Structures are given as structure tokens and as C-alpha cells.
Coordinates of N, CA and C in Angstrom, one line a residue:
Chain A
D429 N 11.9 10.9 -3.1 CA 11.0 9.8 -3.5 C 11.8 8.7 -4.2
A430 N 11.3 7.4 -3.9 CA 11.9 6.3 -4.6 C 11.7 6.5 -6.1
G431 N 12.7 6.0 -6.9 CA 12.6 6.1 -8.3 C 11.6 5.2 -8.9
I432 N 10.3 5.5 -8.8 CA 9.3 4.7 -9.4 C 8.4 5.6 -10.3
T433 N 8.3 5.2 -11.6 CA 7.3 5.9 -12.4 C 6.3 5.0 -13.0
Q434 N 5.1 5.5 -13.3 CA 4.1 4.7 -13.8 C 3.6 5.4 -15.1
S435 N 3.2 4.6 -16.1 CA 2.7 5.2 -17.3 C 1.6 4.3 -17.9
P436 N 0.5 4.9 -18.5 CA 0.2 6.3 -18.4 C -0.2 6.7 -17.0
R437 N -0.4 8.0 -16.7 CA -0.9 8.4 -15.4 C -2.4 8.4 -15.4
H438 N -3.0 8.7 -16.6 CA -4.5 8.7 -16.7 C -4.8 8.0 -18.0
K439 N -5.9 7.2 -18.0 CA -6.3 6.5 -19.2 C -7.8 6.3 -19.2
V440 N -8.4 6.6 -20.3 CA -9.9 6.2 -20.5 C -9.9 5.2 -21.6
T441 N -10.6 4.1 -21.4 CA -10.7 3.1 -22.5 C -12.1 2.5 -22.5
E442 N -12.4 1.8 -23.6 CA -13.7 1.2 -23.7 C -13.7 -0.2 -23.3
T443 N -14.8 -0.7 -22.8 CA -15.0 -2.1 -22.4 C -14.6 -3.0 -23.6
G444 N -13.8 -4.0 -23.2 CA -13.4 -5.0 -24.2 C -12.1 -4.8 -24.8
T445 N -11.5 -3.6 -24.6 CA -10.2 -3.3 -25.2 C -9.1 -3.8 -24.3
P446 N -7.9 -4.2 -24.8 CA -6.8 -4.5 -24.0 C -6.1 -3.2 -23.5
V447 N -5.5 -3.3 -22.3 CA -4.9 -2.2 -21.7 C -3.6 -2.7 -21.0
T448 N -2.5 -2.0 -21.2 CA -1.2 -2.3 -20.5 C -0.7 -1.1 -19.7
L449 N -0.5 -1.3 -18.4 CA 0.1 -0.3 -17.6 C 1.5 -0.7 -17.3
R450 N 2.4 0.4 -17.3 CA 3.8 0.1 -17.1 C 4.3 0.7 -15.8
C451 N 5.2 0.0 -15.1 CA 5.8 0.5 -13.9 C 7.3 0.3 -14.1
H452 N 8.1 1.4 -13.9 CA 9.5 1.4 -14.1 C 10.2 1.9 -12.8
Q453 N 11.2 1.2 -12.4 CA 12.0 1.6 -11.2 C 13.4 1.7 -11.5
T454 N 14.1 2.6 -10.8 CA 15.5 2.9 -10.9 C 16.3 2.5 -9.7
E455 N 15.6 1.7 -8.8 CA 16.2 1.4 -7.5 C 16.8 0.0 -7.5
N456 N 16.6 -0.8 -8.5 CA 17.1 -2.1 -8.6 C 16.6 -3.0 -7.5
H457 N 15.3 -2.8 -7.1 CA 14.7 -3.6 -6.1 C 14.2 -4.9 -6.7
R458 N 14.3 -6.0 -5.9 CA 13.9 -7.3 -6.5 C 12.4 -7.4 -6.6
Y459 N 11.6 -7.0 -5.6 CA 10.2 -7.2 -5.5 C 9.5 -6.0 -6.2
M460 N 8.5 -6.3 -7.0 CA 7.6 -5.3 -7.5 C 6.1 -5.8 -7.4
Y461 N 5.2 -4.9 -7.2 CA 3.8 -5.2 -6.9 C 2.9 -4.3 -7.7
W462 N 1.7 -4.9 -8.0 CA 0.6 -4.1 -8.6 C -0.6 -4.2 -7.6
Y463 N -1.1 -3.0 -7.3 CA -2.3 -2.9 -6.4 C -3.4 -2.1 -7.1
R464 N -4.6 -2.4 -6.7 CA -5.6 -1.4 -7.1 C -6.3 -0.9 -5.8
Q465 N -6.7 0.4 -5.9 CA -7.3 1.0 -4.8 C -8.7 1.6 -5.2
D466 N -9.7 1.1 -4.4 CA -11.1 1.5 -4.7 C -11.7 1.9 -3.4
P467 N -12.6 2.9 -3.5 CA -13.4 3.3 -2.3 C -14.1 2.1 -1.6
G468 N -14.0 2.0 -0.3 CA -14.7 0.9 0.4 C -13.9 -0.4 0.4
H469 N -12.8 -0.5 -0.4 CA -12.0 -1.7 -0.4 C -10.6 -1.5 0.0
G470 N -10.1 -0.3 -0.1 CA -8.7 0.0 0.2 C -7.8 -0.6 -0.9
L471 N -6.6 -0.8 -0.5 CA -5.5 -1.3 -1.4 C -5.6 -2.8 -1.4
R472 N -5.6 -3.4 -2.6 CA -5.7 -4.8 -2.8 C -4.6 -5.3 -3.8
L473 N -3.9 -6.3 -3.5 CA -2.8 -6.8 -4.3 C -3.3 -7.6 -5.5
I474 N -2.8 -7.2 -6.7 CA -3.3 -7.9 -7.9 C -2.3 -9.0 -8.2
H475 N -1.0 -8.7 -8.4 CA 0.0 -9.6 -8.7 C 1.3 -9.0 -8.2
Y476 N 2.3 -9.9 -8.0 CA 3.6 -9.4 -7.6 C 4.7 -10.2 -8.3
S477 N 5.9 -9.7 -8.2 CA 7.0 -10.3 -8.9 C 8.2 -10.3 -7.9
Y478 N 8.9 -11.5 -7.8 CA 10.0 -11.6 -6.9 C 11.3 -11.8 -7.7
G479 N 11.3 -11.5 -9.0 CA 12.4 -11.5 -9.8 C 12.0 -11.5 -11.3
V480 N 13.0 -11.4 -12.1 CA 12.7 -11.4 -13.6 C 12.1 -12.7 -13.9
K481 N 11.0 -12.6 -14.6 CA 10.1 -13.8 -15.0 C 9.5 -14.6 -13.9
D482 N 9.7 -14.1 -12.6 CA 9.0 -14.8 -11.5 C 7.9 -13.9 -11.0
T483 N 6.7 -14.4 -11.1 CA 5.5 -13.7 -10.7 C 4.5 -14.6 -10.0
D484 N 3.6 -14.0 -9.2 CA 2.6 -14.8 -8.5 C 1.4 -13.9 -8.3
K485 N 0.3 -14.6 -8.1 CA -1.0 -14.0 -8.0 C -1.2 -13.4 -6.6
G486 N -2.0 -12.3 -6.6 CA -2.4 -11.7 -5.3 C -3.9 -12.0 -5.1
E487 N -4.5 -11.1 -4.3 CA -5.9 -11.3 -3.8 C -6.9 -11.2 -4.9
V488 N -6.6 -10.3 -5.9 CA -7.7 -10.0 -6.9 C -7.0 -10.1 -8.3
S489 N -6.6 -11.2 -8.7 CA -5.8 -11.4 -9.9 C -6.7 -11.7 -11.2
D490 N -7.9 -12.1 -11.0 CA -8.8 -12.5 -12.1 C -8.9 -11.3 -13.1
G491 N -8.7 -11.6 -14.4 CA -8.8 -10.5 -15.4 C -7.5 -9.8 -15.6
Y492 N -6.5 -10.1 -14.9 CA -5.2 -9.4 -15.0 C -4.1 -10.4 -15.3
S493 N -3.1 -9.9 -16.1 CA -1.8 -10.7 -16.2 C -0.7 -9.7 -16.1
V494 N 0.5 -10.3 -15.8 CA 1.7 -9.4 -15.6 C 2.9 -10.1 -16.3
S495 N 3.9 -9.2 -16.6 CA 5.1 -9.7 -17.1 C 6.3 -8.9 -16.6
R496 N 7.4 -9.5 -16.4 CA 8.6 -8.8 -16.0 C 9.8 -9.5 -16.7
S497 N 10.2 -8.8 -17.7 CA 11.3 -9.3 -18.5 C 12.7 -8.6 -18.2
K498 N 12.6 -7.5 -17.4 CA 13.8 -6.8 -16.9 C 13.5 -6.4 -15.5
T499 N 14.6 -6.3 -14.7 CA 14.5 -5.9 -13.3 C 13.7 -4.7 -13.1
E500 N 13.9 -3.7 -14.0 CA 13.3 -2.4 -13.8 C 11.9 -2.2 -14.3
D501 N 11.3 -3.2 -15.0 CA 10.0 -3.0 -15.6 C 9.0 -4.1 -15.2
F502 N 7.8 -3.7 -14.8 CA 6.8 -4.6 -14.4 C 5.5 -4.1 -15.1
L503 N 5.0 -5.0 -16.0 CA 3.8 -4.6 -16.8 C 2.5 -5.3 -16.3
L504 N 1.5 -4.5 -16.2 CA 0.1 -5.1 -15.9 C -0.8 -5.0 -17.1
T505 N -1.4 -6.1 -17.5 CA -2.2 -6.1 -18.7 C -3.6 -6.5 -18.3
L506 N -4.6 -5.7 -18.7 CA -6.0 -6.1 -18.7 C -6.3 -6.6 -20.1
E507 N -6.6 -7.9 -20.2 CA -6.7 -8.5 -21.5 C -7.9 -8.0 -22.2
S508 N -9.0 -7.8 -21.5 CA -10.3 -7.3 -22.1 C -10.9 -6.5 -20.9
A509 N -10.7 -5.2 -21.0 CA -11.1 -4.3 -19.8 C -12.6 -4.3 -19.6
T510 N -13.0 -4.3 -18.3 CA -14.4 -4.3 -17.9 C -14.6 -3.1 -17.0
S511 N -15.8 -2.6 -16.9 CA -16.1 -1.4 -16.1 C -15.7 -1.7 -14.6
S512 N -15.7 -2.9 -14.2 CA -15.3 -3.2 -12.8 C -13.8 -3.0 -12.5
Q513 N -13.1 -2.8 -13.6 CA -11.7 -2.6 -13.5 C -11.3 -1.1 -13.5
T514 N -12.3 -0.3 -13.5 CA -12.1 1.2 -13.3 C -11.6 1.3 -11.9
S515 N -10.4 2.0 -11.7 CA -9.8 2.0 -10.4 C -8.5 2.9 -10.6
V516 N -7.9 3.1 -9.4 CA -6.5 3.7 -9.4 C -5.6 2.5 -9.1
Y517 N -4.6 2.4 -10.0 CA -3.6 1.3 -9.9 C -2.3 1.9 -9.5
F518 N -1.7 1.2 -8.4 CA -0.4 1.6 -7.9 C 0.6 0.5 -8.1
C519 N 1.8 0.9 -8.5 CA 2.9 0.0 -8.5 C 3.7 0.2 -7.2
A520 N 4.3 -0.8 -6.7 CA 5.2 -0.7 -5.5 C 6.4 -1.5 -5.7
I521 N 7.5 -1.2 -4.9 CA 8.7 -2.0 -5.0 C 9.2 -2.2 -3.6
S522 N 10.0 -3.2 -3.4 CA 10.7 -3.4 -2.1 C 11.9 -4.2 -2.3
E523 N 12.9 -4.1 -1.4 CA 14.0 -4.9 -1.4 C 13.6 -6.3 -0.8
W524 N 14.3 -7.4 -1.3 CA 13.8 -8.7 -0.9 C 14.1 -9.0 0.6
T525 N 15.0 -8.3 1.2 CA 15.2 -8.5 2.7 C 14.3 -7.6 3.5
R526 N 13.7 -6.6 2.9 CA 12.8 -5.7 3.6 C 11.5 -5.6 2.9
F527 N 10.9 -6.7 2.7 CA 9.7 -6.8 1.8 C 8.5 -6.0 2.5
Y528 N 8.6 -5.8 3.8 CA 7.5 -5.1 4.5 C 7.6 -3.6 4.2
E529 N 8.7 -3.1 3.7 CA 8.9 -1.7 3.4 C 8.6 -1.5 1.9
Q530 N 7.4 -1.2 1.6 CA 7.1 -1.0 0.1 C 7.0 0.5 -0.2
Y531 N 7.5 0.8 -1.4 CA 7.5 2.2 -1.8 C 6.7 2.3 -3.1
F532 N 5.7 3.2 -3.1 CA 4.7 3.2 -4.1 C 5.0 4.3 -5.1
G533 N 4.5 4.0 -6.3 CA 4.5 5.0 -7.4 C 3.4 5.9 -7.3
P534 N 3.3 6.9 -8.3 CA 2.3 7.9 -8.2 C 0.9 7.5 -8.6
G535 N 0.7 6.3 -9.2 CA -0.6 5.8 -9.5 C -1.0 6.1 -11.0
T536 N -1.9 5.2 -11.5 CA -2.5 5.4 -12.8 C -4.0 5.3 -12.6
R537 N -4.7 6.4 -13.0 CA -6.1 6.4 -12.9 C -6.7 5.9 -14.2
L538 N -7.4 4.7 -14.1 CA -8.0 4.1 -15.3 C -9.5 4.1 -15.2
T539 N -10.1 4.6 -16.3 CA -11.5 4.6 -16.4 C -11.9 3.7 -17.6
V540 N -12.8 2.7 -17.4 CA -13.3 1.9 -18.4 C -14.8 2.2 -18.7
T541 N -15.1 2.7 -19.9 CA -16.4 3.1 -20.2 C -17.2 2.1 -20.9
Chain B
Q1396 N -15.4 -11.9 8.7 CA -14.6 -10.9 9.3 C -13.4 -10.6 8.5
K1397 N -13.2 -9.3 8.1 CA -12.0 -8.9 7.4 C -10.8 -9.2 8.3
E1398 N -9.7 -9.4 7.6 CA -8.4 -9.7 8.3 C -8.0 -8.4 9.1
V1399 N -8.2 -7.3 8.4 CA -7.7 -6.0 9.1 C -8.9 -5.0 9.0
E1400 N -9.2 -4.5 10.2 CA -10.3 -3.6 10.3 C -9.8 -2.2 10.7
Q1401 N -10.2 -1.2 10.0 CA -9.8 0.2 10.3 C -11.0 1.1 10.1
D1402 N -11.2 2.0 11.1 CA -12.3 2.9 11.0 C -12.0 3.9 9.9
P1403 N -12.9 4.1 8.9 CA -12.6 5.0 7.8 C -12.7 6.5 8.2
G1404 N -13.3 6.8 9.3 CA -13.5 8.2 9.7 C -14.6 8.8 8.8
P1405 N -14.5 10.1 8.4 CA -13.4 10.9 8.6 C -13.2 11.4 10.1
L1406 N -12.0 11.8 10.4 CA -11.6 12.3 11.7 C -11.1 13.7 11.5
S1407 N -11.7 14.6 12.3 CA -11.4 16.0 12.2 C -10.9 16.5 13.5
V1408 N -9.8 17.1 13.6 CA -9.2 17.6 14.9 C -8.7 19.0 14.7
P1409 N -8.6 19.7 15.8 CA -7.9 21.1 15.8 C -6.4 20.9 15.8
E1410 N -5.8 21.9 15.2 CA -4.3 21.9 15.2 C -3.8 21.8 16.6
G1411 N -2.7 21.0 16.8 CA -2.1 20.8 18.1 C -2.7 19.7 18.9
A1412 N -3.7 19.1 18.4 CA -4.4 18.0 19.1 C -3.5 16.7 19.0
I1413 N -3.7 15.8 19.9 CA -3.1 14.4 19.8 C -4.1 13.6 19.1
V1414 N -3.6 12.9 18.0 CA -4.5 12.0 17.2 C -4.2 10.6 17.5
S1415 N -5.2 9.8 17.6 CA -5.1 8.3 17.8 C -5.8 7.6 16.6
L1416 N -5.0 6.8 15.9 CA -5.5 6.0 14.8 C -5.3 4.6 15.1
N1417 N -6.3 3.7 14.8 CA -6.2 2.3 15.2 C -6.6 1.3 14.2
C1418 N -6.1 0.1 14.3 CA -6.5 -1.0 13.5 C -6.6 -2.2 14.4
T1419 N -7.5 -3.1 14.0 CA -7.6 -4.4 14.7 C -7.4 -5.5 13.6
Y1420 N -6.9 -6.6 14.0 CA -6.7 -7.7 13.0 C -7.0 -9.0 13.6
S1421 N -7.2 -10.0 12.7 CA -7.6 -11.3 13.2 C -6.5 -12.4 13.0
N1422 N -5.5 -12.1 12.1 CA -4.5 -13.2 11.8 C -3.4 -13.1 12.7
S1423 N -3.3 -14.1 13.6 CA -2.3 -14.1 14.6 C -0.8 -14.3 14.1
A1424 N -0.8 -14.6 12.8 CA 0.6 -14.8 12.2 C 1.2 -13.5 11.8
F1425 N 0.5 -12.4 11.8 CA 1.1 -11.1 11.4 C 2.2 -10.8 12.4
Q1426 N 3.4 -10.4 11.8 CA 4.5 -10.1 12.6 C 5.0 -8.6 12.3
Y1427 N 4.7 -8.2 11.2 CA 5.2 -6.8 10.7 C 4.0 -5.9 10.6
F1428 N 4.1 -4.7 11.2 CA 3.0 -3.8 11.2 C 3.5 -2.4 10.7
M1429 N 2.8 -1.9 9.7 CA 3.3 -0.7 9.1 C 2.1 0.4 9.1
W1430 N 2.5 1.6 9.0 CA 1.6 2.7 8.8 C 2.1 3.5 7.6
Y1431 N 1.1 3.7 6.7 CA 1.4 4.5 5.5 C 0.5 5.8 5.6
R1432 N 1.0 6.8 5.0 CA 0.3 8.1 4.8 C 0.1 8.3 3.4
Q1433 N -1.1 8.7 3.0 CA -1.5 8.9 1.6 C -2.2 10.3 1.5
Y1434 N -1.5 11.2 0.8 CA -2.1 12.5 0.5 C -3.0 12.3 -0.7
S1435 N -4.0 13.2 -0.9 CA -5.0 13.1 -1.9 C -4.3 13.0 -3.3
R1436 N -4.7 12.0 -4.1 CA -4.2 11.8 -5.4 C -2.7 11.5 -5.5
K1437 N -2.2 10.9 -4.4 CA -0.8 10.5 -4.4 C -0.7 9.1 -4.0
G1438 N 0.5 8.5 -4.2 CA 0.7 7.1 -3.7 C 1.0 7.1 -2.2
P1439 N 0.7 6.0 -1.6 CA 1.0 5.9 -0.1 C 2.5 6.0 0.1
E1440 N 2.9 6.5 1.3 CA 4.3 6.6 1.6 C 4.4 6.0 3.0
L1441 N 5.5 5.2 3.2 CA 5.7 4.5 4.5 C 6.1 5.5 5.5
L1442 N 5.3 5.5 6.7 CA 5.6 6.3 7.8 C 6.5 5.6 8.8
M1443 N 6.1 4.4 9.2 CA 6.8 3.7 10.3 C 6.5 2.2 10.1
Y1444 N 7.4 1.4 10.6 CA 7.0 -0.1 10.7 C 7.5 -0.6 12.1
T1445 N 6.9 -1.6 12.6 CA 7.2 -2.2 13.8 C 7.2 -3.7 13.6
Y1446 N 8.2 -4.3 14.2 CA 8.2 -5.8 14.2 C 7.8 -6.3 15.6
S1447 N 6.8 -7.2 15.5 CA 6.2 -7.8 16.7 C 5.6 -6.8 17.6
S1448 N 5.6 -7.0 18.9 CA 4.9 -6.1 19.8 C 5.8 -5.0 20.3
G1449 N 5.2 -3.9 20.9 CA 6.0 -2.9 21.4 C 5.7 -1.5 20.8
N1450 N 6.5 -0.5 21.2 CA 6.3 0.8 20.8 C 7.5 1.3 19.9
K1451 N 7.2 2.2 19.0 CA 8.3 2.8 18.2 C 8.0 4.3 18.1
E1452 N 9.0 5.1 18.3 CA 8.7 6.6 18.2 C 9.6 7.2 17.1
D1453 N 9.0 8.1 16.3 CA 9.8 8.8 15.3 C 9.2 10.3 15.3
G1454 N 9.9 11.2 16.0 CA 9.5 12.5 16.0 C 8.1 12.6 16.7
R1455 N 7.1 13.2 16.0 CA 5.8 13.4 16.6 C 4.9 12.1 16.4
F1456 N 5.5 11.1 15.8 CA 4.7 9.9 15.6 C 5.2 8.7 16.5
T1457 N 4.2 8.0 17.1 CA 4.4 6.8 17.9 C 3.5 5.7 17.4
A1458 N 4.2 4.5 17.1 CA 3.4 3.4 16.7 C 3.4 2.4 17.9
Q1459 N 2.3 1.8 18.2 CA 2.2 0.8 19.2 C 1.5 -0.5 18.7
V1460 N 2.0 -1.6 19.1 CA 1.5 -2.9 18.7 C 1.2 -3.7 19.9
D1461 N 0.0 -4.2 20.1 CA -0.4 -5.1 21.2 C -0.9 -6.4 20.5
K1462 N 0.0 -7.4 20.4 CA -0.3 -8.6 19.7 C -1.3 -9.4 20.5
S1463 N -1.3 -9.3 21.8 CA -2.2 -10.1 22.7 C -3.7 -9.7 22.4
S1464 N -3.9 -8.4 22.1 CA -5.2 -7.9 21.7 C -5.4 -7.8 20.2
K1465 N -4.4 -8.0 19.4 CA -4.5 -7.9 18.0 C -4.9 -6.5 17.6
Y1466 N -4.2 -5.5 18.1 CA -4.6 -4.1 18.1 C -3.3 -3.3 17.9
I1467 N -3.4 -2.4 16.8 CA -2.2 -1.5 16.6 C -2.7 -0.1 16.6
S1468 N -1.8 0.9 17.0 CA -2.2 2.3 17.0 C -1.1 3.1 16.5
L1469 N -1.5 4.3 16.0 CA -0.6 5.3 15.6 C -1.0 6.6 16.3
F1470 N -0.1 7.2 17.0 CA -0.4 8.5 17.7 C 0.4 9.6 17.0
I1471 N -0.3 10.7 16.8 CA 0.4 11.9 16.3 C 0.3 13.0 17.3
R1472 N 1.4 13.5 17.8 CA 1.4 14.6 18.7 C 1.5 15.9 18.0
D1473 N 0.9 16.9 18.7 CA 1.0 18.3 18.1 C 0.7 18.3 16.6
S1474 N -0.5 17.8 16.3 CA -0.9 17.6 14.9 C -0.9 18.9 14.1
Q1475 N -0.5 18.8 12.9 CA -0.4 20.0 12.0 C -1.3 19.9 10.8
P1476 N -1.7 21.0 10.2 CA -2.5 20.8 9.0 C -1.9 20.0 7.9
S1477 N -0.5 20.0 7.9 CA 0.2 19.1 6.9 C 0.0 17.6 7.2
D1478 N -0.5 17.3 8.3 CA -0.8 15.9 8.7 C -2.1 15.4 8.0
S1479 N -2.9 16.3 7.5 CA -4.2 16.0 6.9 C -3.9 15.0 5.7
A1480 N -4.4 13.8 5.8 CA -4.2 12.8 4.8 C -5.0 11.6 5.2
T1481 N -4.9 10.5 4.4 CA -5.5 9.2 4.8 C -4.3 8.3 5.3
Y1482 N -4.6 7.7 6.5 CA -3.6 6.9 7.1 C -4.0 5.4 6.9
L1483 N -3.1 4.6 6.4 CA -3.4 3.2 6.1 C -2.5 2.3 7.0
C1484 N -3.1 1.4 7.7 CA -2.3 0.4 8.4 C -2.1 -0.8 7.4
A1485 N -1.0 -1.5 7.6 CA -0.7 -2.7 6.8 C 0.0 -3.7 7.6
M1486 N -0.1 -5.0 7.3 CA 0.5 -6.0 8.1 C 0.9 -7.2 7.2
C1487 N 1.9 -7.9 7.6 CA 2.3 -9.1 6.9 C 2.9 -10.1 7.9
S1488 N 3.0 -11.3 7.6 CA 3.5 -12.3 8.5 C 5.0 -12.6 8.3
G1489 N 5.5 -12.2 7.1 CA 6.9 -12.6 6.8 C 6.9 -14.1 6.6
A1490 N 8.0 -14.7 6.9 CA 8.1 -16.2 6.9 C 7.6 -16.8 5.6
G1491 N 8.1 -16.2 4.5 CA 7.8 -16.7 3.2 C 6.5 -16.1 2.6
S1492 N 5.8 -15.3 3.4 CA 4.6 -14.6 2.8 C 5.0 -13.1 2.7
Y1493 N 5.0 -12.6 1.5 CA 5.4 -11.2 1.3 C 4.3 -10.3 1.0
Q1494 N 3.1 -10.8 1.1 CA 1.9 -9.9 0.8 C 1.5 -9.1 2.0
L1495 N 1.3 -7.8 1.7 CA 0.8 -6.9 2.8 C -0.7 -6.9 2.7
T1496 N -1.3 -6.9 3.9 CA -2.8 -6.8 4.0 C -3.0 -5.4 4.6
F1497 N -3.8 -4.6 3.8 CA -4.0 -3.2 4.2 C -5.4 -3.0 4.9
G1498 N -5.4 -2.1 5.8 CA -6.7 -1.6 6.2 C -7.3 -0.6 5.2
K1499 N -8.5 -0.2 5.3 CA -9.1 0.6 4.3 C -8.7 2.1 4.4
G1500 N -8.1 2.4 5.5 CA -7.6 3.8 5.7 C -8.5 4.7 6.5
T1501 N -7.9 5.6 7.3 CA -8.7 6.6 8.0 C -8.3 8.0 7.5
K1502 N -9.3 8.7 7.1 CA -9.1 10.1 6.6 C -9.0 11.1 7.7
L1503 N -7.9 11.8 7.8 CA -7.7 12.7 8.9 C -7.6 14.2 8.4
S1504 N -8.4 15.1 9.0 CA -8.2 16.5 8.7 C -7.8 17.2 10.0
V1505 N -6.8 18.0 9.9 CA -6.3 18.8 11.0 C -6.6 20.3 10.6
I1506 N -7.5 20.9 11.5 CA -8.1 22.2 11.2 C -7.2 23.3 11.8
P1507 N -6.7 24.3 11.1 CA -5.9 25.3 11.6 C -6.7 26.1 12.7

């Protein structure tokens, strides 16, 4: 398995609270991604990073922010969680020359009550 | 119309059967075509990728891309119960766009 860890693996939080999910890689890959996976929608890109402090929006970025201060860490923050953000969140990484080969972490199951 | 369409199934086959999984797409700029396998409560794992049109074989798995029809397929020969998973197709154009567009996935069960 590619060296990708996500924390926490499970979280239950209340509407309106801030939540931060962490992705950590040991592969030194340049690109990192955050996806959410929901029944009926599949995997959708939230944000991605192409280097330290370089990030861009994906398909479903509203309500989410990201930060990348080190190559190995990519943080996803829900500033004020809503029930519609209940989902499974996956981090992925890829080398910049092989961006189409993405390797996924184990996922974080987030429930917003 | 969604950019990538994939029949969600579920698809149930007996062990040893040949499985055909398919996706259609609308964006003619797509050049890279991937298949991911996802076991229950796990992250997706890359099975195969193909650049542009043609076939690619890896063991029991064969990926086909027909760009003229905007249609891709994954064939699994001699299917095994361990192949039971959700299969996701994914595509991207490259050329400065690094975002993958995924199908919704097809859930496959191989019955012993």
C-alpha cells in the first residue's frame, strides 16, 4: 500500500462546529487530493494541491478549505459543518508526471448530526 | 448529461464467468482512462490505466478504450470471489488538467 494515512478514521460532530481532517503521506508525491464519496454521486473532487502552499478548487469546494504547509501533509477543514457534509472523505496522492495514477488513503467516515 | 456514465449494477455472476464492465463518456478531450477497484469500506486502488485508444491486458484483466464511440470496458476472465468489489472508471484529459472524473461505480459479486 502507498504510504497514506488519514486521521481521524471516524468522526461524529454537530452542525456548526469546525472539523479538520488530516492526510499524511510518506511517498514524497507532489500532488495531493481530497475527495468525498456519497451514494448516487460517486467520488467527487473537493480540492487538490500541486505543491506546498499551492492549492486549487475541485468540483465541490463550497464549504471546504485546505492547507498544505509541508509536502507530506494536506489538511481539509470544514469551517462550519452541515449535515450535507456527512460523507466518506478520501485523500489521494500522485506523482506530478503520472497524475492519472492516484493512490488513495483508507478514508475518513464523517457524520454531522 | 453526466460526463461519465456507469451502470451501478449490482452485477452478480458465478465463479469462473467472464465479466464485462463499461463506461461511456461525453468529453472528447479525455485521453487517460483508468479502472479502480474498491472493496467495501476501503479506499479505491488503481487496477489499470490506458492512454488513448486500444487494449491493455494484465493477467485476468483487459481494458479496452474506443474513443470513436466514447466507450471503455474492463473485462475480467475466470472471475473469482475475491473480485467481488465496486469497480470505478475514471478519466482525465491531461494537458494541464489533472482532475479525474469518476463514474459512480459498478458493484460486482462473484458467487462461489
